[in-house]
């Protein structure tokens, strides 16, 4: 089988790596991929948002299965277009992709099907919203309705902060049309956790849990990022909680999809707040999480191609998904300055020094030819051109490891993190550090 993976981050590297283990997969392409993905797949120079380019390539190359990583092409309707072109595709269609692309769509869905979530109101008129600041008290949760690369949520502590956020989203349009509509929510307290599920039209199966670290600095300090690391399984979950999530959230969600004619086939990523009165949905994403996927797929024992294929054919119920009991830790190495401005093009050192059983998933990297000065031999400067791997994004690498315990995995991950370096490299030291109360 020939598989095309759309995307070029750590999540896509983990998916590509896992698919190399399938005896059914004999060729993997990735659009656009990155320097690490190039080790396990053939990277093609087509951007993930170039839907025409992707469809053309998939048809010409007779792709048997396309797998979509990121949310933007999903929201643009890449699945509908690939299916029209006759290409089997893993991921939700445009209608279902609204579950991530519109917060108001998701809130209305949750409300309609009595799925626990924060109370909310939506606004399209800035003046009306400004008159309603503080409707649920403070902190005030203000969300741009559309996709904003994970930056569209502001938790305003004061009226002044709320007014500033509203002016930025609706007045200055910092997120473009994503801020035309704003959702204001009740502030929820508790412990945050996410649950990734495989979903087809008849079945929803949670994957093993993973805990993400969203803030940039140790101890959950500093601004939010795309995710600075994960460990799996998450210690937030236990059997009772999983049962409540199954009956109060997963089952009604699947029934809701069926009632609303949402033929969701792909990964549903549920952001949860576990409070005193039980689990509530914070948000839905409709794709694998990044870097949750890096930890979770390390523990998957079942052929990932079989799962993808079954989901697309609505046969997920027939697959017996098995997981390793081992624990996983993934530490993200990010560029200096991230999640704010950062420089690219820094040479990454040490990639060939990491242990054999450690996976270094590339998130933002590319290969480049660089001229390296070797010195002066008296007759002139000696230089040679060599291929190097350089940084090309905010999150650069994810060092992912299995161990018999969280502590063992964590120790091994950090031993290997120390072998890697690039100018400005930053990472959190507390990934996988389980604080037991
Ligand atoms: P979202 O993109 O909707 O997941 O929101 C980003 C982050 O904002 C979440 O991971 C939470 O930390 C926080 N957040 C979102 N909604 C709420 C809420 N209603 N109450 C408290 N925190 C929230
Ligand atoms: N790690 C969070 C996300 O993928 O959205």
Short mmCIF file of C-alpha atoms and ligand atoms in Angstrom, two decimals:
data_model
loop_
_atom_site.label_atom_id
_atom_site.label_comp_id
_atom_site.label_asym_id
_atom_site.label_seq_id
_atom_site.Cartn_x
_atom_site.Cartn_y
_atom_site.Cartn_z
CA UNK A 1 0.00 0.00 0.00
CA UNK A 2 1.08 3.57 -0.72
CA UNK A 3 0.33 6.09 2.02
CA UNK A 4 0.48 9.89 1.80
CA UNK A 5 0.80 11.80 5.08
CA UNK A 6 -0.11 15.49 4.92
CA UNK A 7 1.81 17.77 7.30
CA UNK A 8 5.38 18.28 8.42
CA UNK A 9 5.67 18.28 12.21
CA UNK A 10 6.50 15.93 15.07
CA UNK A 11 3.06 14.35 14.94
CA UNK A 12 3.47 13.49 11.26
CA UNK A 13 6.97 12.11 11.91
CA UNK A 14 5.53 9.83 14.62
CA UNK A 15 2.72 8.67 12.29
CA UNK A 16 5.16 8.01 9.44
CA UNK A 17 7.56 6.12 11.73
CA UNK A 18 4.73 3.97 13.10
CA UNK A 19 3.47 3.19 9.58
CA UNK A 20 6.94 1.93 8.58
CA UNK A 21 6.27 -0.98 10.98
CA UNK A 22 3.21 -2.11 9.00
CA UNK A 23 3.89 -5.05 6.67
CA UNK A 24 1.06 -3.71 4.48
CA UNK A 25 2.71 -0.35 3.82
CA UNK A 26 5.46 -0.39 1.20
CA UNK A 27 5.73 3.30 0.37
CA UNK A 28 5.18 6.42 2.45
CA UNK A 29 5.10 9.95 1.06
CA UNK A 30 4.85 13.07 3.19
CA UNK A 31 3.79 16.55 2.06
CA UNK A 32 5.78 18.58 2.87
CA UNK A 33 7.55 16.58 5.62
CA UNK A 34 10.82 17.69 7.23
CA UNK A 35 14.45 16.56 7.61
CA UNK A 36 13.58 13.75 10.05
CA UNK A 37 10.54 12.52 8.16
CA UNK A 38 12.83 12.19 5.12
CA UNK A 39 14.48 9.22 6.91
CA UNK A 40 11.23 7.22 6.87
CA UNK A 41 9.26 8.67 3.96
CA UNK A 42 9.72 10.41 0.63
CA UNK A 43 9.05 14.09 1.22
CA UNK A 44 7.34 16.00 -1.57
CA UNK A 45 7.48 19.78 -1.94
CA UNK A 46 3.75 20.44 -1.65
CA UNK A 47 2.39 22.48 1.26
CA UNK A 48 -0.26 20.94 3.52
CA UNK A 49 -2.70 23.73 2.60
CA UNK A 50 -2.19 23.31 -1.16
CA UNK A 51 -5.24 21.13 -1.60
CA UNK A 52 -5.14 21.08 -5.41
CA UNK A 53 -1.44 20.13 -5.32
CA UNK A 54 -2.07 17.34 -2.79
CA UNK A 55 -5.03 15.94 -4.76
CA UNK A 56 -3.02 16.01 -8.00
CA UNK A 57 -0.08 14.21 -6.40
CA UNK A 58 -2.31 11.64 -4.68
CA UNK A 59 -4.09 10.79 -7.92
CA UNK A 60 -0.96 10.65 -10.06
CA UNK A 61 0.89 8.52 -7.50
CA UNK A 62 -2.08 6.18 -6.99
CA UNK A 63 -2.12 6.70 -3.23
CA UNK A 64 -4.11 4.01 -1.39
CA UNK A 65 -4.59 5.99 1.80
CA UNK A 66 -4.07 9.64 2.72
CA UNK A 67 -3.69 10.65 6.38
CA UNK A 68 -4.19 14.30 7.32
CA UNK A 69 -2.17 15.65 10.29
CA UNK A 70 -2.94 19.37 10.82
CA UNK A 71 -6.23 21.18 11.41
CA UNK A 72 -5.96 23.85 8.71
CA UNK A 73 -6.25 21.58 5.63
CA UNK A 74 -9.02 19.66 7.44
CA UNK A 75 -10.96 22.90 7.97
CA UNK A 76 -10.38 23.79 4.31
CA UNK A 77 -12.07 20.55 3.25
CA UNK A 78 -9.06 18.53 2.07
CA UNK A 79 -10.82 15.25 2.93
CA UNK A 80 -13.84 16.05 0.75
CA UNK A 81 -11.55 16.97 -2.17
CA UNK A 82 -9.36 13.87 -1.85
CA UNK A 83 -12.43 11.65 -1.65
CA UNK A 84 -13.86 13.35 -4.74
CA UNK A 85 -10.58 12.50 -6.46
CA UNK A 86 -11.10 8.86 -5.43
CA UNK A 87 -8.46 8.80 -2.67
CA UNK A 88 -9.34 7.05 0.60
CA UNK A 89 -8.58 9.51 3.38
CA UNK A 90 -8.23 9.30 7.16
CA UNK A 91 -9.58 12.48 8.76
CA UNK A 92 -12.91 14.27 9.20
CA UNK A 93 -14.62 15.97 6.27
CA UNK A 94 -15.21 19.72 6.14
CA UNK A 95 -18.57 19.57 7.89
CA UNK A 96 -17.14 17.60 10.83
CA UNK A 97 -13.95 19.69 10.88
CA UNK A 98 -16.05 22.60 12.18
CA UNK A 99 -15.73 20.88 15.55
CA UNK A 100 -12.26 22.39 15.73
CA UNK A 101 -12.63 25.25 13.24
CA UNK A 102 -15.54 26.89 15.09
CA UNK A 103 -15.76 27.05 18.87
CA UNK A 104 -19.39 28.26 18.60
CA UNK A 105 -20.28 25.22 16.46
CA UNK A 106 -18.84 22.91 19.11
CA UNK A 107 -20.49 24.71 22.03
CA UNK A 108 -23.89 24.47 20.29
CA UNK A 109 -23.25 20.75 19.63
CA UNK A 110 -22.33 20.10 23.29
CA UNK A 111 -25.35 22.07 24.53
CA UNK A 112 -27.77 20.34 22.15
CA UNK A 113 -26.64 16.91 23.31
CA UNK A 114 -26.37 17.71 27.03
CA UNK A 115 -22.64 17.03 27.16
CA UNK A 116 -21.05 18.73 30.18
CA UNK A 117 -19.15 21.90 29.28
CA UNK A 118 -18.77 25.50 30.50
CA UNK A 119 -21.79 27.82 30.02
CA UNK A 120 -21.22 30.22 27.13
CA UNK A 121 -22.48 33.11 25.03
CA UNK A 122 -21.44 34.07 21.51
CA UNK A 123 -21.03 37.58 20.11
CA UNK A 124 -20.55 39.05 16.66
CA UNK A 125 -21.00 42.67 17.73
CA UNK A 126 -18.04 44.27 19.49
CA UNK A 127 -20.08 46.95 21.28
CA UNK A 128 -22.52 44.40 22.65
CA UNK A 129 -19.64 42.27 23.87
CA UNK A 130 -17.93 45.27 25.48
CA UNK A 131 -21.16 45.93 27.40
CA UNK A 132 -21.13 42.30 28.58
CA UNK A 133 -17.56 42.09 29.89
CA UNK A 134 -17.52 40.19 33.14
CA UNK A 135 -20.87 38.46 32.53
CA UNK A 136 -19.51 35.34 34.18
CA UNK A 137 -17.20 37.29 36.53
CA UNK A 138 -13.40 37.00 36.40
CA UNK A 139 -11.27 35.39 35.13
CA UNK A 140 -13.18 35.93 31.88
CA UNK A 141 -12.65 33.29 29.17
CA UNK A 142 -12.63 34.93 25.73
CA UNK A 143 -12.22 32.78 22.62
CA UNK A 144 -11.89 33.70 18.96
CA UNK A 145 -14.36 31.42 17.17
CA UNK A 146 -12.06 30.30 14.36
CA UNK A 147 -8.61 28.72 14.02
CA UNK A 148 -5.84 30.84 15.52
CA UNK A 149 -2.88 28.45 15.77
CA UNK A 150 -3.64 27.76 19.44
CA UNK A 151 -3.44 31.46 20.37
CA UNK A 152 -7.11 32.41 20.17
CA UNK A 153 -8.02 31.93 23.86
CA UNK A 154 -7.52 34.69 26.42
CA UNK A 155 -8.18 34.19 30.11
CA UNK A 156 -8.60 37.81 31.26
CA UNK A 157 -8.04 38.43 34.97
CA UNK A 158 -9.41 41.98 34.92
CA UNK A 159 -11.87 44.13 32.96
CA UNK A 160 -8.95 46.02 31.40
CA UNK A 161 -7.41 42.77 30.10
CA UNK A 162 -10.78 41.63 28.76
CA UNK A 163 -11.37 44.90 26.90
CA UNK A 164 -7.84 44.74 25.44
CA UNK A 165 -8.39 41.17 24.18
CA UNK A 166 -11.75 42.05 22.65
CA UNK A 167 -10.30 45.14 20.92
CA UNK A 168 -7.45 43.01 19.54
CA UNK A 169 -9.67 40.21 18.29
CA UNK A 170 -12.64 42.20 16.99
CA UNK A 171 -11.16 45.67 16.41
CA UNK A 172 -7.59 45.06 15.23
CA UNK A 173 -8.45 41.60 13.85
CA UNK A 174 -5.20 40.05 15.04
CA UNK A 175 -6.59 36.61 14.11
CA UNK A 176 -8.26 37.84 10.90
CA UNK A 177 -11.76 36.53 10.33
CA UNK A 178 -11.25 33.90 13.10
CA UNK A 179 -12.15 36.75 15.50
CA UNK A 180 -15.34 37.88 13.72
CA UNK A 181 -17.25 35.85 16.27
CA UNK A 182 -16.24 35.53 19.92
CA UNK A 183 -17.30 32.92 22.46
CA UNK A 184 -17.31 33.91 26.12
CA UNK A 185 -17.37 31.08 28.65
CA UNK A 186 -17.70 30.38 32.33
CA UNK A 187 -14.30 29.83 33.91
CA UNK A 188 -13.77 26.19 34.83
CA UNK A 189 -11.43 25.00 37.56
CA UNK A 190 -9.85 21.59 38.04
CA UNK A 191 -7.19 19.49 36.39
CA UNK A 192 -6.81 19.60 32.62
CA UNK A 193 -6.33 16.41 30.63
CA UNK A 194 -6.81 15.38 27.06
CA UNK A 195 -8.21 12.22 25.56
CA UNK A 196 -7.56 11.19 21.97
CA UNK A 197 -10.09 8.84 20.40
CA UNK A 198 -10.37 6.93 17.14
CA UNK A 199 -13.86 7.51 15.77
CA UNK A 200 -15.92 6.13 12.90
CA UNK A 201 -19.66 6.35 12.32
CA UNK A 202 -20.45 3.51 14.74
CA UNK A 203 -17.65 3.43 17.29
CA UNK A 204 -15.49 5.66 19.49
CA UNK A 205 -12.37 4.14 21.09
CA UNK A 206 -10.15 6.19 23.38
CA UNK A 207 -6.40 5.80 22.92
CA UNK A 208 -4.07 5.51 25.86
CA UNK A 209 -3.97 8.84 27.69
CA UNK A 210 -1.20 11.41 27.54
CA UNK A 211 -0.55 14.51 29.58
CA UNK A 212 0.59 17.62 27.73
CA UNK A 213 2.63 20.50 29.20
CA UNK A 214 1.25 23.62 27.54
CA UNK A 215 3.25 26.45 29.12
CA UNK A 216 6.77 27.32 27.98
CA UNK A 217 8.55 27.28 31.37
CA UNK A 218 9.02 24.75 34.19
CA UNK A 219 6.26 24.68 36.79
CA UNK A 220 3.65 25.75 34.22
CA UNK A 221 4.94 29.31 34.01
CA UNK A 222 4.93 31.66 31.04
CA UNK A 223 2.78 31.79 27.92
CA UNK A 224 0.97 28.88 26.29
CA UNK A 225 2.69 26.94 23.51
CA UNK A 226 1.62 24.19 21.14
CA UNK A 227 2.88 21.73 23.78
CA UNK A 228 6.35 21.37 25.33
CA UNK A 229 6.22 17.69 26.12
CA UNK A 230 4.03 14.78 27.15
CA UNK A 231 4.01 11.63 29.20
CA UNK A 232 1.79 8.59 28.76
CA UNK A 233 -0.24 7.19 30.42
CA UNK A 234 -1.49 10.29 32.20
CA UNK A 235 -1.91 9.79 35.94
CA UNK A 236 -4.97 12.02 35.96
CA UNK A 237 -7.20 9.16 34.78
CA UNK A 238 -8.46 6.18 36.76
CA UNK A 239 -11.14 3.56 36.06
CA UNK A 240 -13.99 5.56 37.68
CA UNK A 241 -13.16 8.70 35.79
CA UNK A 242 -12.80 6.79 32.52
CA UNK A 243 -16.23 5.29 33.08
CA UNK A 244 -17.76 8.72 33.70
CA UNK A 245 -16.07 10.09 30.58
CA UNK A 246 -17.42 7.13 28.58
CA UNK A 247 -21.04 7.57 29.75
CA UNK A 248 -21.20 11.36 30.12
CA UNK A 249 -19.04 12.44 27.17
CA UNK A 250 -17.98 9.75 24.66
CA UNK A 251 -21.32 7.96 24.20
CA UNK A 252 -23.42 11.14 23.93
CA UNK A 253 -20.84 12.60 21.52
CA UNK A 254 -21.10 9.62 19.19
CA UNK A 255 -24.90 9.66 19.42
CA UNK A 256 -24.81 13.41 18.76
CA UNK A 257 -22.74 12.86 15.62
CA UNK A 258 -25.26 10.26 14.45
CA UNK A 259 -28.30 12.46 15.19
CA UNK A 260 -26.74 15.51 13.52
CA UNK A 261 -25.58 13.59 10.44
CA UNK A 262 -21.91 14.25 11.22
CA UNK A 263 -20.12 11.27 9.66
CA UNK A 264 -16.93 11.77 11.65
CA UNK A 265 -14.09 9.42 10.72
CA UNK A 266 -10.70 10.21 12.19
CA UNK A 267 -9.25 11.28 15.53
CA UNK A 268 -11.30 13.29 18.01
CA UNK A 269 -9.11 15.03 20.57
CA UNK A 270 -11.13 16.01 23.62
CA UNK A 271 -9.73 18.68 25.93
CA UNK A 272 -11.18 18.06 29.39
CA UNK A 273 -11.36 19.86 32.71
CA UNK A 274 -11.71 17.42 35.57
CA UNK A 275 -13.41 19.42 38.30
CA UNK A 276 -15.09 18.56 41.60
CA UNK A 277 -18.38 17.86 39.83
CA UNK A 278 -16.78 15.62 37.20
CA UNK A 279 -15.31 15.91 33.71
CA UNK A 280 -16.33 18.72 31.35
CA UNK A 281 -15.37 19.33 27.73
CA UNK A 282 -13.18 22.41 27.18
CA UNK A 283 -12.76 21.88 23.46
CA UNK A 284 -12.70 19.42 20.61
CA UNK A 285 -9.86 19.13 18.12
CA UNK A 286 -10.30 16.83 15.18
CA UNK A 287 -6.80 15.45 14.68
CA UNK A 288 -3.97 13.82 16.56
CA UNK A 289 -2.45 16.06 19.25
CA UNK A 290 1.12 17.23 18.95
CA UNK A 291 3.16 16.19 21.03
CA UNK A 292 0.61 13.74 22.56
CA UNK A 293 0.93 11.53 19.46
CA UNK A 294 4.69 11.11 19.90
CA UNK A 295 4.21 9.51 23.36
CA UNK A 296 1.03 7.61 22.53
CA UNK A 297 2.18 5.97 19.28
CA UNK A 298 5.36 4.72 20.98
CA UNK A 299 3.02 2.57 23.10
CA UNK A 300 0.77 1.33 20.27
CA UNK A 301 1.22 -2.36 19.48
CA UNK A 302 -1.45 -2.70 16.79
CA UNK A 303 -0.72 -1.99 13.13
CA UNK A 304 -1.61 1.69 12.68
CA UNK A 305 -2.44 1.17 9.01
CA UNK A 306 -5.10 -1.40 10.01
CA UNK A 307 -6.67 1.13 12.38
CA UNK A 308 -6.70 3.92 9.76
CA UNK A 309 -8.11 1.59 7.14
CA UNK A 310 -10.83 0.31 9.49
CA UNK A 311 -11.87 3.85 10.49
CA UNK A 312 -12.23 4.95 6.88
CA UNK A 313 -14.31 1.81 6.11
CA UNK A 314 -16.44 2.22 9.27
CA UNK A 315 -15.08 -1.04 10.67
CA UNK A 316 -13.32 0.27 13.76
CA UNK A 317 -15.37 -2.04 16.01
CA UNK A 318 -13.58 -5.02 14.40
CA UNK A 319 -10.09 -3.88 15.44
CA UNK A 320 -8.61 -5.00 18.73
CA UNK A 321 -6.30 -2.13 19.65
CA UNK A 322 -3.43 -3.17 21.92
CA UNK A 323 -1.09 -0.96 23.95
CA UNK A 324 2.20 -1.58 25.67
CA UNK A 325 2.25 -1.33 29.48
CA UNK A 326 5.47 0.64 29.23
CA UNK A 327 5.47 4.34 29.99
CA UNK A 328 6.45 7.03 27.49
CA UNK A 329 7.95 10.48 27.85
CA UNK A 330 8.47 13.03 25.05
CA UNK A 331 10.50 16.20 25.67
CA UNK A 332 10.19 19.01 23.12
CA UNK A 333 13.27 21.07 22.23
CA UNK A 334 12.22 24.53 21.07
CA UNK A 335 13.88 27.54 19.47
CA UNK A 336 14.99 30.44 21.70
CA UNK A 337 12.17 33.00 21.90
CA UNK A 338 9.35 30.52 21.15
CA UNK A 339 6.34 30.91 21.50
CA UNK A 340 7.19 34.51 20.56
CA UNK A 341 9.52 35.43 17.70
CA UNK A 342 12.45 33.12 17.09
CA UNK A 343 15.23 32.66 14.56
CA UNK A 344 15.49 29.70 12.21
CA UNK A 345 18.45 28.09 10.48
CA UNK A 346 20.49 27.09 13.58
CA UNK A 347 22.58 23.97 13.02
CA UNK A 348 21.40 21.02 15.15
CA UNK A 349 24.24 19.04 16.74
CA UNK A 350 24.25 15.55 18.21
CA UNK A 351 21.50 13.85 16.19
CA UNK A 352 23.79 10.86 15.56
CA UNK A 353 24.72 10.56 19.23
CA UNK A 354 21.34 9.64 20.69
CA UNK A 355 20.75 6.06 21.93
CA UNK A 356 19.41 3.48 19.45
CA UNK A 357 16.14 2.97 21.31
CA UNK A 358 15.34 6.68 21.54
CA UNK A 359 13.15 8.32 18.94
CA UNK A 360 13.97 11.87 17.95
CA UNK A 361 10.85 13.09 16.19
CA UNK A 362 11.51 16.17 14.07
CA UNK A 363 8.99 19.00 14.40
CA UNK A 364 10.59 22.01 12.71
CA UNK A 365 13.74 21.02 10.83
CA UNK A 366 15.15 21.03 7.32
CA UNK A 367 18.30 19.84 5.58
CA UNK A 368 20.59 22.43 4.09
CA UNK A 369 23.91 22.52 2.30
CA UNK A 370 26.31 24.65 4.33
CA UNK A 371 29.89 25.63 3.63
CA UNK A 372 31.98 24.88 6.68
CA UNK A 373 35.39 26.52 7.13
CA UNK A 374 37.91 23.92 8.26
CA UNK A 375 40.86 26.27 8.86
CA UNK A 376 43.80 27.67 6.94
CA UNK A 377 46.53 25.32 5.68
CA UNK A 378 48.92 28.15 4.83
CA UNK A 379 48.01 28.13 1.13
CA UNK A 380 44.46 29.34 1.73
CA UNK A 381 41.25 28.71 3.62
CA UNK A 382 39.99 25.13 3.47
CA UNK A 383 36.23 24.82 3.30
CA UNK A 384 33.89 21.97 2.56
CA UNK A 385 30.21 21.84 1.76
CA UNK A 386 28.18 19.45 3.82
CA UNK A 387 24.57 18.66 4.42
CA UNK A 388 23.39 19.75 7.86
CA UNK A 389 20.08 19.64 9.68
CA UNK A 390 18.93 23.09 10.80
CA UNK A 391 16.06 24.46 12.87
CA UNK A 392 13.01 25.53 10.88
CA UNK A 393 10.24 26.17 13.41
CA UNK A 394 9.33 27.06 16.99
CA UNK A 395 9.21 23.49 18.16
CA UNK A 396 12.22 21.74 16.66
CA UNK A 397 12.59 18.18 18.01
CA UNK A 398 10.77 15.79 20.33
CA UNK A 399 12.89 13.25 22.23
CA UNK A 400 10.57 10.32 22.90
CA UNK A 401 11.42 7.28 25.01
CA UNK A 402 9.80 4.21 26.57
CA UNK A 403 10.65 2.89 30.03
CA UNK A 404 9.28 0.44 32.56
CA UNK A 405 8.36 3.36 34.80
CA UNK A 406 7.70 7.05 34.15
CA UNK A 407 10.92 7.80 36.06
CA UNK A 408 13.00 5.47 33.88
CA UNK A 409 11.56 6.94 30.68
CA UNK A 410 12.10 10.45 31.97
CA UNK A 411 15.71 9.82 32.95
CA UNK A 412 16.50 8.28 29.59
CA UNK A 413 14.78 11.11 27.71
CA UNK A 414 16.80 13.78 29.51
CA UNK A 415 20.09 11.85 29.17
CA UNK A 416 19.52 12.05 25.43
CA UNK A 417 18.23 15.64 25.41
CA UNK A 418 21.67 16.57 26.78
CA UNK A 419 23.33 15.07 23.69
CA UNK A 420 21.46 17.47 21.40
CA UNK A 421 22.10 21.17 20.97
CA UNK A 422 21.47 24.20 18.81
CA UNK A 423 21.84 27.93 19.41
CA UNK A 424 19.10 29.14 21.73
CA UNK A 425 17.69 25.66 22.44
CA UNK A 426 15.15 25.63 25.29
CA UNK A 427 13.16 22.87 26.93
CA UNK A 428 11.25 22.16 30.11
CA UNK A 429 13.07 20.19 32.79
CA UNK A 430 9.90 18.95 34.46
CA UNK A 431 8.36 16.87 31.65
CA UNK A 432 7.24 13.54 33.10
CA UNK A 433 8.17 14.61 36.60
CA UNK A 434 5.21 13.20 38.44
CA UNK A 435 4.38 15.19 41.50
CA UNK A 436 2.53 12.75 43.74
CA UNK A 437 0.28 14.39 46.27
P1 LIG B 1 -8.83 25.79 24.10
O1 LIG B 1 -8.04 26.23 22.89
O2 LIG B 1 -10.29 26.01 23.98
O3 LIG B 1 -8.43 24.42 24.58
O4 LIG B 1 -8.30 26.71 25.28
C1 LIG B 1 -6.93 26.84 25.58
C2 LIG B 1 -6.71 26.74 27.06
O5 LIG B 1 -7.45 27.75 27.73
C3 LIG B 1 -7.20 25.44 27.66
O6 LIG B 1 -6.25 24.43 27.54
C4 LIG B 1 -7.44 25.85 29.09
O7 LIG B 1 -6.22 25.89 29.81
C5 LIG B 1 -7.95 27.26 28.98
N1 LIG B 1 -9.42 27.29 28.94
C6 LIG B 1 -10.21 27.23 27.86
N2 LIG B 1 -11.52 27.29 28.20
C7 LIG B 1 -11.55 27.40 29.54
C8 LIG B 1 -12.60 27.52 30.50
N3 LIG B 1 -13.89 27.57 30.13
N4 LIG B 1 -12.26 27.62 31.81
C9 LIG B 1 -10.97 27.60 32.18
N5 LIG B 1 -9.93 27.51 31.34
C10 LIG B 1 -10.21 27.40 30.03
N1 LIG B 2 -0.84 19.55 22.15
C1 LIG B 2 -2.07 20.18 21.89
C2 LIG B 2 -2.54 20.14 20.50
O1 LIG B 2 -2.09 19.36 19.68
O2 LIG B 2 -3.43 20.91 20.18
#
